[in-house]
Tab-separated table of C-alpha atoms in Angstrom:
chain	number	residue	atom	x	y	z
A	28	UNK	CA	0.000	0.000	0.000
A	29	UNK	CA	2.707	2.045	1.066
A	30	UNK	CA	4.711	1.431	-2.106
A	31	UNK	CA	1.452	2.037	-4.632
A	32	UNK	CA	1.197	5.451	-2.609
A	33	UNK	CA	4.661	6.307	-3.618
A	34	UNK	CA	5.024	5.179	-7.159
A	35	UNK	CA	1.485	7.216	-7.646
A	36	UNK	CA	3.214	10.377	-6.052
A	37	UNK	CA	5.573	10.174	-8.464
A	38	UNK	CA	3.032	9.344	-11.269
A	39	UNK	CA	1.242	12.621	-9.972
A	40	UNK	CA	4.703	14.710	-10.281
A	41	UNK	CA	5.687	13.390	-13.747
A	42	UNK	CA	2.140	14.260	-15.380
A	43	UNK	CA	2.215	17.851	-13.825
A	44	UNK	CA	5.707	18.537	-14.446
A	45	UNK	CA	7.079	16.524	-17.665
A	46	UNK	CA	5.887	16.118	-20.896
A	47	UNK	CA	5.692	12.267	-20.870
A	48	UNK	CA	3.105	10.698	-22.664
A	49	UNK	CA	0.963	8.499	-20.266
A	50	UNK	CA	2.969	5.352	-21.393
A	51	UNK	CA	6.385	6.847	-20.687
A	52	UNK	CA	4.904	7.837	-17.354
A	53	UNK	CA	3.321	4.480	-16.607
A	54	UNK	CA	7.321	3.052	-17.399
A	55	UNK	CA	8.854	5.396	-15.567
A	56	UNK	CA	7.086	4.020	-11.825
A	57	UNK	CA	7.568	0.453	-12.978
A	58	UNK	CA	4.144	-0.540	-14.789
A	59	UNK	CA	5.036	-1.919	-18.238
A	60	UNK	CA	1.378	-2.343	-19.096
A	61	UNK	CA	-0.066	1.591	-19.641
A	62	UNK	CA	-3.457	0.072	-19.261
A	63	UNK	CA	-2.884	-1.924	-15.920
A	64	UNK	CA	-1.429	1.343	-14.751
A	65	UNK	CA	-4.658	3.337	-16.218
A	66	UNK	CA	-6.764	1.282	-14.092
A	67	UNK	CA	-4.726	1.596	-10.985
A	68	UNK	CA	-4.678	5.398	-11.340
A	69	UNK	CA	-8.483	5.896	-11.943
A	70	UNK	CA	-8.920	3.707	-9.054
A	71	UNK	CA	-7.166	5.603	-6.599
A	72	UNK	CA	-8.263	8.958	-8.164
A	73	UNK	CA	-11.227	8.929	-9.597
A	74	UNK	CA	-9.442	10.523	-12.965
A	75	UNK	CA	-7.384	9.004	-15.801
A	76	UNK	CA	-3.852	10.315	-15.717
A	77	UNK	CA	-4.549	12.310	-19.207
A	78	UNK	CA	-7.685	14.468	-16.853
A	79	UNK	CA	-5.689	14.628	-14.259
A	80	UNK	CA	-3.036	16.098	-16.476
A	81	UNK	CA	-5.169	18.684	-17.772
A	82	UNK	CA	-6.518	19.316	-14.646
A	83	UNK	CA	-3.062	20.191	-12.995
A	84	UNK	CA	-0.167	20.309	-14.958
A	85	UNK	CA	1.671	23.701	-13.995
A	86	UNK	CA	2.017	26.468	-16.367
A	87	UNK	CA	5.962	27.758	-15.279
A	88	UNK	CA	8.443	26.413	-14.373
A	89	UNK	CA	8.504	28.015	-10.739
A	90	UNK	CA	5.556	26.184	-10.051
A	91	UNK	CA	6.816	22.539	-11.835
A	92	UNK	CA	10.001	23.637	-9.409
A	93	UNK	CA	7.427	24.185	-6.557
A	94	UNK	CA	5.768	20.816	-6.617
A	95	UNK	CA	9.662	18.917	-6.859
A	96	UNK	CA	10.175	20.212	-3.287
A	97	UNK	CA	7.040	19.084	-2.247
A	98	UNK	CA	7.269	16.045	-3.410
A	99	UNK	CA	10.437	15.359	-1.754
A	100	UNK	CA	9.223	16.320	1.855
């Protein structure tokens, strides 16, 4: 549980702050399957990764910055 947290925190970061496609991002936490990881996302947030892309990906880079440190507390 822990773990899933954690890989989707960094899911979360890398569809606000990159411009990986959901694929790349899905390989980039250790899914190999986009769709397996699709699932797993919607489950946990109620939004595919591409919504919750356009839904918070950050405009500038201060703010892309912003949510790094965040993420690392």
């Amino acid at each position: 549980e822990y773990i899933l947290s954690e890989l989707l925190n960094l899911a979360h970061h890398l569809l606000a702050s990159t411009r990986l496609t959901v694929k790349e991002t899905a390989d980039a936490v250790g899914y190999r399957d986009p769709l397996y990881f699709k699932r797993i996302f919607y489950r946990r947030l109620q939004m595919s990764p591409t919504k919750y892309r356009s839904t918070h990906q950050f405009k500038t880079p201060e703010q892309a910055q912003q949510l790094s440190i965040h993420a690392r507390s």
